[in-house]
Tab-separated table of N, CA and C in Angstrom:
chain	number	residue	atom	x	y	z
A	1	MET	N	-65.189	-54.738	133.653
A	1	MET	CA	-65.146	-53.272	133.588
A	1	MET	C	-66.252	-52.605	132.778
A	2	SER	N	-66.811	-51.529	133.143
A	2	SER	CA	-67.980	-51.038	132.399
A	2	SER	C	-67.500	-50.025	131.840
A	3	ASP	N	-68.040	-49.684	130.459
A	3	ASP	CA	-67.672	-48.646	129.637
A	3	ASP	C	-68.563	-47.791	129.051
A	4	THR	N	-68.738	-46.559	129.701
A	4	THR	CA	-69.762	-45.615	129.454
A	4	THR	C	-69.894	-44.962	128.173
A	5	VAL	N	-70.802	-44.935	127.425
A	5	VAL	CA	-71.014	-44.171	125.901
A	5	VAL	C	-70.995	-42.768	126.379
A	6	ILE	N	-69.999	-41.952	125.671
A	6	ILE	CA	-70.121	-40.598	125.655
A	6	ILE	C	-70.816	-40.009	124.878
A	7	THR	N	-70.734	-40.533	123.501
A	7	THR	CA	-71.426	-39.954	122.558
A	7	THR	C	-71.615	-41.011	121.420
A	8	SER	N	-72.524	-40.905	120.556
A	8	SER	CA	-73.035	-41.820	119.587
A	8	SER	C	-73.639	-41.190	118.389
A	9	THR	N	-72.941	-41.259	117.263
A	9	THR	CA	-73.653	-40.644	116.120
A	9	THR	C	-73.458	-41.688	114.821
A	10	LEU	N	-74.352	-41.423	113.907
A	10	LEU	CA	-74.359	-42.250	112.611
A	10	LEU	C	-73.547	-41.581	111.602
A	11	ASP	N	-72.872	-42.386	111.007
A	11	ASP	CA	-71.908	-41.980	109.822
A	11	ASP	C	-72.379	-42.890	108.785
A	12	GLY	N	-73.334	-42.427	107.997
A	12	GLY	CA	-73.700	-43.370	107.054
A	12	GLY	C	-74.610	-44.408	107.511
A	13	ASN	N	-74.038	-45.658	107.225
A	13	ASN	CA	-74.790	-46.824	107.826
A	13	ASN	C	-74.009	-47.378	108.982
A	14	VAL	N	-73.010	-46.604	109.703
A	14	VAL	CA	-72.248	-47.314	110.718
A	14	VAL	C	-72.320	-46.325	112.031
A	15	LEU	N	-72.682	-46.871	113.129
A	15	LEU	CA	-72.810	-46.359	114.098
A	15	LEU	C	-71.347	-46.228	114.911
A	16	VAL	N	-70.971	-44.706	115.293
A	16	VAL	CA	-69.779	-44.601	115.888
A	16	VAL	C	-69.900	-44.000	117.562
A	17	ILE	N	-69.438	-44.547	118.212
A	17	ILE	CA	-69.643	-44.512	119.494
A	17	ILE	C	-68.293	-44.230	120.045
A	18	GLU	N	-68.262	-43.141	121.041
A	18	GLU	CA	-67.135	-42.709	121.901
A	18	GLU	C	-67.410	-43.161	123.020
A	19	THR	N	-66.339	-43.874	123.696
A	19	THR	CA	-66.027	-44.183	125.248
A	19	THR	C	-65.091	-43.611	125.769
A	20	SER	N	-64.964	-43.795	127.196
A	20	SER	CA	-63.684	-43.497	127.684
A	20	SER	C	-62.501	-44.487	127.195
A	21	SER	N	-62.844	-45.617	126.474
A	21	SER	CA	-61.924	-46.264	125.908
A	21	SER	C	-61.386	-45.725	124.688
A	22	GLY	N	-62.112	-44.971	123.854
A	22	GLY	CA	-61.989	-44.555	122.564
A	22	GLY	C	-63.291	-44.762	121.726
A	23	LYS	N	-62.966	-44.689	120.516
A	23	LYS	CA	-64.023	-44.936	119.410
A	23	LYS	C	-63.943	-46.284	119.190
A	24	LYS	N	-65.473	-46.717	118.706
A	24	LYS	CA	-65.658	-47.817	118.053
A	24	LYS	C	-66.545	-47.802	116.961
A	25	THR	N	-66.785	-48.600	116.043
A	25	THR	CA	-67.896	-48.612	115.142
A	25	THR	C	-68.588	-50.023	114.977
A	26	TYR	N	-69.741	-49.722	114.734
A	26	TYR	CA	-70.857	-50.873	114.774
A	26	TYR	C	-71.741	-50.693	113.490
A	27	ASP	N	-71.815	-52.041	112.810
A	27	ASP	CA	-72.661	-52.154	111.679
A	27	ASP	C	-73.955	-52.842	111.674
A	28	SER	N	-74.861	-53.200	110.879
A	28	SER	CA	-75.882	-53.925	111.050
A	28	SER	C	-75.761	-55.083	111.434
A	29	ARG	N	-74.663	-55.660	110.985
A	29	ARG	CA	-74.405	-57.115	111.449
A	29	ARG	C	-74.069	-57.313	112.864
A	30	PHE	N	-73.523	-56.209	113.569
A	30	PHE	CA	-73.516	-56.269	114.858
A	30	PHE	C	-74.486	-55.927	115.647
A	31	LEU	N	-75.492	-55.031	114.726
A	31	LEU	CA	-76.793	-54.953	115.432
A	31	LEU	C	-77.688	-56.020	115.556
A	32	VAL	N	-77.815	-56.729	114.654
A	32	VAL	CA	-78.546	-58.024	114.579
A	32	VAL	C	-77.978	-58.997	115.550
A	33	ALA	N	-76.753	-59.335	115.635
A	33	ALA	CA	-76.244	-60.114	116.872
A	33	ALA	C	-76.515	-59.498	118.112
A	34	ALA	N	-76.456	-58.205	118.322
A	34	ALA	CA	-76.818	-57.587	119.902
A	34	ALA	C	-78.389	-57.816	120.006
A	35	LEU	N	-78.960	-57.551	119.121
A	35	LEU	CA	-80.439	-57.789	119.265
A	35	LEU	C	-80.886	-59.028	119.474
A	36	LEU	N	-80.432	-60.070	118.659
A	36	LEU	CA	-80.839	-61.437	119.084
A	36	LEU	C	-80.350	-61.909	120.552
A	37	ILE	N	-79.100	-61.411	120.923
A	37	ILE	CA	-78.470	-61.925	122.298
A	37	ILE	C	-79.426	-61.133	123.408
A	38	PHE	N	-79.876	-59.670	123.091
A	38	PHE	CA	-80.708	-59.148	123.957
A	38	PHE	C	-81.986	-60.073	124.214
A	39	VAL	N	-82.509	-60.395	123.298
A	39	VAL	CA	-83.837	-61.092	123.279
A	39	VAL	C	-83.594	-62.555	123.978
A	40	ALA	N	-82.571	-63.133	123.628
A	40	ALA	CA	-82.286	-64.675	124.201
A	40	ALA	C	-81.854	-64.494	125.766
A	41	ARG	N	-81.550	-63.236	126.198
A	41	ARG	CA	-81.074	-63.057	127.532
A	41	ARG	C	-82.277	-62.745	128.131
A	42	GLY	N	-83.628	-62.637	127.783
A	42	GLY	CA	-84.740	-62.284	128.330
A	42	GLY	C	-85.025	-62.785	129.746
A	43	ASN	N	-84.780	-64.304	129.676
A	43	ASN	CA	-85.033	-64.881	130.840
A	43	ASN	C	-83.963	-65.172	131.826
A	44	GLY	N	-82.705	-64.282	131.384
A	44	GLY	CA	-81.661	-64.480	132.485
A	44	GLY	C	-80.440	-65.079	131.874
A	45	GLN	N	-80.681	-65.990	131.107
A	45	GLN	CA	-79.498	-66.995	130.483
A	45	GLN	C	-79.915	-67.322	129.092
A	46	ILE	N	-78.773	-67.500	128.375
A	46	ILE	CA	-79.021	-67.943	126.962
A	46	ILE	C	-79.010	-69.294	126.991
A	47	GLU	N	-80.020	-70.074	126.415
A	47	GLU	CA	-79.877	-71.678	126.410
A	47	GLU	C	-78.925	-72.143	125.202
A	48	PRO	N	-78.339	-73.225	125.378
A	48	PRO	CA	-77.422	-74.000	123.953
A	48	PRO	C	-78.289	-73.809	122.732
A	49	GLU	N	-79.485	-74.258	122.982
A	49	GLU	CA	-80.374	-74.218	121.530
A	49	GLU	C	-80.544	-72.830	121.040
A	50	GLU	N	-80.532	-71.745	121.865
A	50	GLU	CA	-80.573	-70.431	121.703
A	50	GLU	C	-79.470	-69.769	120.834
A	51	THR	N	-78.292	-70.300	121.443
A	51	THR	CA	-77.119	-70.050	120.865
A	51	THR	C	-76.877	-70.698	119.462
A	52	ALA	N	-77.211	-71.951	119.426
A	52	ALA	CA	-76.877	-72.739	117.923
A	52	ALA	C	-77.916	-72.152	116.996
A	53	LYS	N	-79.265	-71.515	117.390
A	53	LYS	CA	-80.177	-71.067	116.261
A	53	LYS	C	-79.498	-69.679	116.174
A	54	MET	N	-78.901	-68.864	117.078
A	54	MET	CA	-78.449	-67.507	116.598
A	54	MET	C	-77.315	-67.760	115.635
A	55	LEU	N	-76.307	-68.431	115.856
A	55	LEU	CA	-75.090	-68.891	114.955
A	55	LEU	C	-75.841	-69.223	113.615
A	56	GLU	N	-76.499	-70.101	113.583
A	56	GLU	CA	-77.185	-70.567	112.214
A	56	GLU	C	-77.811	-69.249	111.535
A	57	LEU	N	-78.624	-68.528	112.133
A	57	LEU	CA	-79.361	-67.603	111.463
A	57	LEU	C	-78.669	-66.415	111.053
A	58	ILE	N	-77.511	-65.983	111.853
A	58	ILE	CA	-76.374	-64.927	111.347
A	58	ILE	C	-75.471	-65.611	110.012
A	59	GLN	N	-75.305	-66.666	110.168
A	59	GLN	CA	-74.285	-67.521	109.302
A	59	GLN	C	-75.179	-67.342	107.844
A	60	ALA	N	-76.426	-67.859	108.089
A	60	ALA	CA	-77.273	-67.597	106.487
A	60	ALA	C	-77.605	-66.468	106.280
A	61	HIS	N	-78.080	-65.658	107.029
A	61	HIS	CA	-78.629	-64.036	106.715
A	61	HIS	C	-77.225	-63.308	106.154
A	62	PHE	N	-76.227	-63.413	106.791
A	62	PHE	CA	-74.905	-62.478	106.300
A	62	PHE	C	-73.956	-63.356	105.251
A	63	ASN	N	-74.240	-64.441	104.890
A	63	ASN	CA	-73.478	-65.314	104.165
A	63	ASN	C	-72.196	-65.483	104.748
A	64	LEU	N	-72.042	-65.839	106.199
A	64	LEU	CA	-70.619	-66.014	106.902
A	64	LEU	C	-70.307	-67.207	107.036
A	65	GLN	N	-69.038	-67.452	107.413
A	65	GLN	CA	-68.551	-68.743	107.748
A	65	GLN	C	-69.098	-68.824	109.266
A	66	SER	N	-69.051	-70.151	109.506
A	66	SER	CA	-69.425	-70.537	111.228
A	66	SER	C	-68.520	-69.899	112.052
A	67	ALA	N	-67.195	-69.858	111.854
A	67	ALA	CA	-66.525	-69.085	112.627
A	67	ALA	C	-66.466	-67.485	112.718
A	68	GLU	N	-66.743	-67.021	111.613
A	68	GLU	CA	-67.311	-65.527	111.551
A	68	GLU	C	-68.351	-65.048	112.317
A	69	SER	N	-69.564	-66.220	112.327
A	69	SER	CA	-70.719	-66.077	112.776
A	69	SER	C	-70.463	-65.946	114.507
A	70	LEU	N	-69.650	-67.007	114.942
A	70	LEU	CA	-69.204	-67.312	116.181
A	70	LEU	C	-68.487	-65.926	116.882
A	71	GLU	N	-67.621	-65.534	116.001
A	71	GLU	CA	-66.808	-64.249	116.398
A	71	GLU	C	-67.700	-63.035	116.574
A	72	LEU	N	-68.841	-62.809	115.728
A	72	LEU	CA	-69.553	-61.683	115.722
A	72	LEU	C	-70.321	-61.849	117.009
A	73	LEU	N	-70.989	-63.130	117.075
A	73	LEU	CA	-71.656	-63.199	118.535
A	73	LEU	C	-70.784	-62.979	119.943
A	74	THR	N	-69.774	-63.431	120.093
A	74	THR	CA	-69.065	-63.688	120.941
A	74	THR	C	-68.447	-61.949	121.081
A	75	ARG	N	-68.405	-61.321	119.980
A	75	ARG	CA	-67.991	-59.820	120.321
A	75	ARG	C	-68.881	-59.093	120.929
A	76	ALA	N	-70.406	-59.486	120.253
A	76	ALA	CA	-71.408	-58.666	120.867
A	76	ALA	C	-71.687	-58.778	122.342
A	77	MET	N	-71.654	-60.093	122.598
A	77	MET	CA	-71.909	-60.374	124.117
A	77	MET	C	-71.015	-59.747	124.930
A	78	SER	N	-69.616	-60.019	124.563
A	78	SER	CA	-68.642	-59.092	125.287
A	78	SER	C	-68.698	-57.776	125.509
A	79	GLU	N	-69.082	-56.995	124.279
A	79	GLU	CA	-69.242	-55.619	124.299
A	79	GLU	C	-70.565	-54.815	124.911
A	80	MET	N	-71.646	-55.900	124.918
A	80	MET	CA	-72.865	-55.499	125.610
A	80	MET	C	-72.813	-55.555	127.057
A	81	THR	N	-71.996	-56.439	127.443
A	81	THR	CA	-71.433	-56.693	128.859
A	81	THR	C	-70.676	-55.575	129.507
A	82	ASP	N	-69.665	-55.303	128.789
A	82	ASP	CA	-68.628	-54.199	129.041
A	82	ASP	C	-69.215	-52.843	129.083
A	83	SER	N	-70.397	-52.717	128.325
A	83	SER	CA	-70.943	-51.273	128.005
A	83	SER	C	-72.502	-51.254	127.923
A	84	PRO	N	-73.140	-51.437	129.063
A	84	PRO	CA	-74.670	-51.635	129.258
A	84	PRO	C	-75.252	-50.636	128.226
A	85	ASP	N	-74.724	-49.375	127.979
A	85	ASP	CA	-75.395	-48.269	127.426
A	85	ASP	C	-75.183	-48.481	126.161
A	86	LEU	N	-74.538	-49.605	125.506
A	86	LEU	CA	-74.468	-49.702	123.987
A	86	LEU	C	-75.683	-50.086	123.584
A	87	VAL	N	-76.501	-50.922	124.019
A	87	VAL	CA	-77.972	-51.418	123.480
A	87	VAL	C	-78.754	-50.291	123.137
A	88	ALA	N	-79.020	-49.167	124.049
A	88	ALA	CA	-79.686	-47.978	123.580
A	88	ALA	C	-79.091	-47.251	122.516
A	89	ALA	N	-77.791	-46.841	122.445
A	89	ALA	CA	-77.131	-46.485	121.363
A	89	ALA	C	-77.260	-47.222	119.920
A	90	LEU	N	-77.291	-48.433	119.972
A	90	LEU	CA	-77.670	-49.313	118.869
A	90	LEU	C	-79.008	-49.107	118.292
A	91	ALA	N	-79.679	-48.634	119.024
A	91	ALA	CA	-81.210	-48.469	118.575
A	91	ALA	C	-81.074	-47.246	117.346
A	92	LYS	N	-80.351	-46.379	117.554
A	92	LYS	CA	-79.919	-45.386	116.321
A	92	LYS	C	-80.001	-46.007	115.070
A	93	LEU	N	-79.099	-47.089	115.183
A	93	LEU	CA	-78.625	-47.776	113.760
A	93	LEU	C	-79.905	-48.535	113.146
A	94	GLY	N	-80.809	-48.913	114.012
A	94	GLY	CA	-81.801	-49.817	113.686
A	94	GLY	C	-82.950	-48.741	112.784
A	95	SER	N	-82.762	-47.377	113.184
A	95	SER	CA	-83.586	-46.675	112.158
A	95	SER	C	-82.994	-46.474	110.682
A	96	MET	N	-81.887	-46.773	110.427
A	96	MET	CA	-81.401	-46.741	109.082
A	96	MET	C	-81.575	-48.046	108.325
A	97	LEU	N	-82.373	-49.062	108.837
A	97	LEU	CA	-82.442	-50.282	108.237
A	97	LEU	C	-83.705	-50.244	107.393
A	98	SER	N	-83.930	-50.791	106.078
A	98	SER	CA	-84.902	-50.912	105.530
A	98	SER	C	-86.143	-51.816	106.403
A	99	ASP	N	-87.538	-51.579	105.824
A	99	ASP	CA	-88.695	-52.357	106.407
A	99	ASP	C	-88.458	-53.796	106.203
A	100	GLN	N	-87.785	-54.255	105.109
A	100	GLN	CA	-87.598	-55.431	104.841
A	100	GLN	C	-86.668	-56.146	105.896
A	101	GLU	N	-85.396	-55.597	105.964
A	101	GLU	CA	-84.445	-56.026	107.063
A	101	GLU	C	-84.894	-56.009	108.393
A	102	LYS	N	-85.580	-54.927	108.858
A	102	LYS	CA	-86.489	-55.041	110.014
A	102	LYS	C	-87.308	-56.538	110.300
A	103	GLU	N	-88.075	-56.765	109.196
A	103	GLU	CA	-89.179	-57.889	109.245
A	103	GLU	C	-88.100	-58.965	109.286
A	104	GLU	N	-87.042	-59.125	108.868
A	104	GLU	CA	-85.872	-60.133	108.713
A	104	GLU	C	-85.664	-60.421	110.238
A	105	ILE	N	-85.188	-59.114	110.603
A	105	ILE	CA	-84.782	-59.173	112.133
A	105	ILE	C	-85.663	-59.654	113.110
A	106	ALA	N	-86.685	-59.385	113.022
A	106	ALA	CA	-87.878	-59.561	114.003
A	106	ALA	C	-88.027	-60.971	113.726
A	107	LEU	N	-87.997	-61.640	112.487
A	107	LEU	CA	-88.506	-63.229	112.329
A	107	LEU	C	-87.209	-63.717	112.848
A	108	MET	N	-86.203	-63.537	112.789
A	108	MET	CA	-84.765	-64.187	113.460
A	108	MET	C	-85.038	-63.958	114.938
A	109	ALA	N	-85.363	-63.014	115.588
A	109	ALA	CA	-85.456	-63.021	116.946
A	109	ALA	C	-86.513	-64.012	117.455
A	110	LEU	N	-87.732	-64.084	116.768
A	110	LEU	CA	-88.788	-64.958	117.002
A	110	LEU	C	-88.274	-66.400	116.973
A	111	LYS	N	-87.477	-66.716	116.016
A	111	LYS	CA	-86.959	-68.151	115.996
A	111	LYS	C	-85.858	-68.319	117.189
A	112	VAL	N	-85.161	-67.320	117.765
A	112	VAL	CA	-84.370	-67.699	118.570
A	112	VAL	C	-85.015	-67.802	119.913
A	113	ILE	N	-86.308	-66.995	120.253
A	113	ILE	CA	-87.075	-67.165	121.396
A	113	ILE	C	-87.734	-68.548	121.258
A	114	ALA	N	-87.952	-69.191	120.330
A	114	ALA	CA	-88.774	-70.561	120.013
A	114	ALA	C	-87.874	-71.541	120.302
A	115	ALA	N	-86.405	-71.487	119.835
A	115	ALA	CA	-85.305	-72.384	119.765
A	115	ALA	C	-85.292	-73.423	121.016
A	116	ASP	N	-85.683	-73.096	122.255
A	116	ASP	CA	-85.271	-74.002	123.339
A	116	ASP	C	-86.525	-74.750	123.600
A	117	GLY	N	-87.810	-74.455	122.834
A	117	GLY	CA	-88.972	-75.140	122.918
A	117	GLY	C	-89.597	-74.379	124.286
A	118	LYS	N	-89.270	-73.604	124.584
A	118	LYS	CA	-90.006	-72.970	125.677
A	118	LYS	C	-90.660	-71.448	125.150
A	119	ARG	N	-91.880	-71.147	125.964
A	119	ARG	CA	-92.456	-69.738	125.929
A	119	ARG	C	-92.384	-68.866	126.797
A	120	GLU	N	-91.294	-68.204	126.946
A	120	GLU	CA	-91.333	-67.279	128.269
A	120	GLU	C	-91.627	-66.039	128.000
A	121	TYR	N	-92.346	-65.719	128.775
A	121	TYR	CA	-92.962	-64.122	128.942
A	121	TYR	C	-91.807	-63.215	128.852
A	122	SER	N	-90.785	-63.357	129.775
A	122	SER	CA	-89.621	-62.411	129.882
A	122	SER	C	-89.079	-62.321	128.608
A	123	GLU	N	-88.837	-63.320	127.839
A	123	GLU	CA	-88.358	-62.994	126.345
A	123	GLU	C	-89.043	-62.413	125.571
A	124	MET	N	-90.392	-62.382	125.562
A	124	MET	CA	-91.310	-61.866	124.665
A	124	MET	C	-91.364	-60.569	125.053
A	125	GLU	N	-91.062	-60.134	126.424
A	125	GLU	CA	-91.006	-58.590	126.883
A	125	GLU	C	-89.758	-57.838	126.286
A	126	GLN	N	-88.606	-58.911	126.076
A	126	GLN	CA	-87.258	-58.374	125.688
A	126	GLN	C	-87.439	-58.119	124.363
A	127	PHE	N	-88.303	-58.967	123.478
A	127	PHE	CA	-88.533	-58.724	121.938
A	127	PHE	C	-89.165	-57.576	121.817
A	128	ASN	N	-90.259	-57.428	122.654
A	128	ASN	CA	-91.021	-56.177	122.442
A	128	ASN	C	-90.182	-54.737	122.530
A	129	THR	N	-89.351	-54.744	123.569
A	129	THR	CA	-88.469	-53.799	123.935
A	129	THR	C	-87.366	-53.678	122.881
A	130	ALA	N	-87.051	-54.525	122.255
A	130	ALA	CA	-86.045	-54.508	121.280
A	130	ALA	C	-86.568	-53.835	119.870
A	131	VAL	N	-87.771	-54.515	119.664
A	131	VAL	CA	-88.528	-53.946	118.499
A	131	VAL	C	-88.913	-52.540	118.363
A	132	GLU	N	-89.279	-51.967	119.475
A	132	GLU	CA	-89.626	-50.756	119.900
A	132	GLU	C	-88.478	-49.814	119.689
A	133	ALA	N	-87.318	-50.206	120.284
A	133	ALA	CA	-85.942	-49.414	120.372
A	133	ALA	C	-85.462	-49.233	119.037
A	134	ALA	N	-85.708	-50.585	118.323
A	134	ALA	CA	-84.983	-50.427	116.851
A	134	ALA	C	-86.051	-49.717	115.984
A	135	GLY	N	-87.153	-49.462	116.483
A	135	GLY	CA	-88.107	-48.431	115.427
A	135	GLY	C	-88.594	-49.495	114.605
A	136	ILE	N	-89.091	-50.621	114.889
A	136	ILE	CA	-89.684	-51.686	114.139
A	136	ILE	C	-91.164	-51.219	114.403
A	137	ALA	N	-91.866	-50.918	113.308
A	137	ALA	CA	-93.314	-50.570	113.318
A	137	ALA	C	-94.153	-51.815	113.775
A	138	PRO	N	-95.329	-51.773	114.235
A	138	PRO	CA	-96.341	-52.892	114.575
A	138	PRO	C	-96.551	-53.758	113.401
A	139	GLU	N	-96.780	-53.191	112.339
A	139	GLU	CA	-97.115	-53.974	111.075
A	139	GLU	C	-96.103	-54.745	110.561
A	140	ILE	N	-94.795	-54.208	110.807
A	140	ILE	CA	-93.762	-55.021	110.259
A	140	ILE	C	-93.424	-56.306	111.202
A	141	VAL	N	-93.598	-56.083	112.741
A	141	VAL	CA	-93.492	-57.244	113.660
A	141	VAL	C	-94.671	-58.161	113.142
A	142	HIS	N	-95.823	-57.604	112.809
A	142	HIS	CA	-96.987	-58.579	112.626
A	142	HIS	C	-96.797	-59.384	111.473
A	143	ARG	N	-96.233	-58.842	110.598
A	143	ARG	CA	-95.732	-59.634	108.978
A	143	ARG	C	-94.660	-60.744	109.540
A	144	ALA	N	-93.798	-60.159	110.519
A	144	ALA	CA	-92.947	-61.394	111.045
A	144	ALA	C	-93.409	-62.501	111.599
A	145	PHE	N	-94.626	-62.143	112.439
A	145	PHE	CA	-95.262	-63.077	113.203
A	145	PHE	C	-95.786	-64.091	112.087
A	146	ASP	N	-96.614	-63.430	111.133
A	146	ASP	CA	-97.395	-64.319	110.003
A	146	ASP	C	-96.338	-65.212	109.372
A	147	ARG	N	-95.000	-64.773	109.057
A	147	ARG	CA	-94.062	-65.613	108.323
A	147	ARG	C	-93.603	-66.500	109.238
A	148	TYR	N	-93.197	-66.282	110.496
A	148	TYR	CA	-92.955	-67.376	111.280
A	148	TYR	C	-94.062	-68.252	111.540
A	149	PHE	N	-95.497	-68.153	111.554
A	149	PHE	CA	-96.437	-69.168	111.921
A	149	PHE	C	-96.552	-69.915	110.661
A	150	SER	N	-96.310	-69.169	109.369
A	150	SER	CA	-96.717	-69.960	108.250
A	150	SER	C	-95.355	-70.987	107.957
A	151	GLU	N	-94.034	-70.665	108.439
A	151	GLU	CA	-93.086	-71.702	108.462
A	151	GLU	C	-93.018	-72.911	109.418
A	152	THR	N	-93.647	-72.381	110.548
A	152	THR	CA	-93.690	-73.359	111.684
A	152	THR	C	-94.973	-74.316	111.840
A	153	MET	N	-96.154	-73.849	111.389
A	153	MET	CA	-97.555	-74.478	111.542
A	153	MET	C	-97.501	-75.669	110.389
A	154	PRO	N	-98.013	-76.659	110.805
A	154	PRO	CA	-98.058	-77.745	109.724
A	154	PRO	C	-99.255	-77.453	108.906
A	155	GLY	N	-99.126	-77.759	107.791
A	155	GLY	CA	-100.325	-77.692	106.707
A	155	GLY	C	-101.097	-76.390	106.768
A	156	ASP	N	-102.062	-76.366	105.667
A	156	ASP	CA	-102.921	-75.339	105.667
A	156	ASP	C	-104.285	-75.695	106.103
């Protein structure tokens, strides 16, 4: 069942969305999970390695237990499926994040893309769409790429 977004407003650092089913709130944790899922789905499916990487990254970034990370990812997948308009509404929440947080999110997304060992154009397109929608400036994305390559390339 699809649930259409009627209104969305920022209340401090929380996004409040009203749908035909009622009001729901979303925080930066949900935003990160949704963005990672959005990018991982770029090629039409989420590979097991990408799921494992998302769980690992969310758990480490937010200091969550593995069950909490799984619950967050599962909720984000479910709600994004039920309400396709949610992705666009979540972009508002991205504007509230610091540049450092935006860089961390971009870096996590790059790690998810690489998790299955494949370089897929469609996932990079999703990445570009996601960072643009979340208001992540090109120089922040560039720093995330620099960090990714410095972490993954052998030696200097």
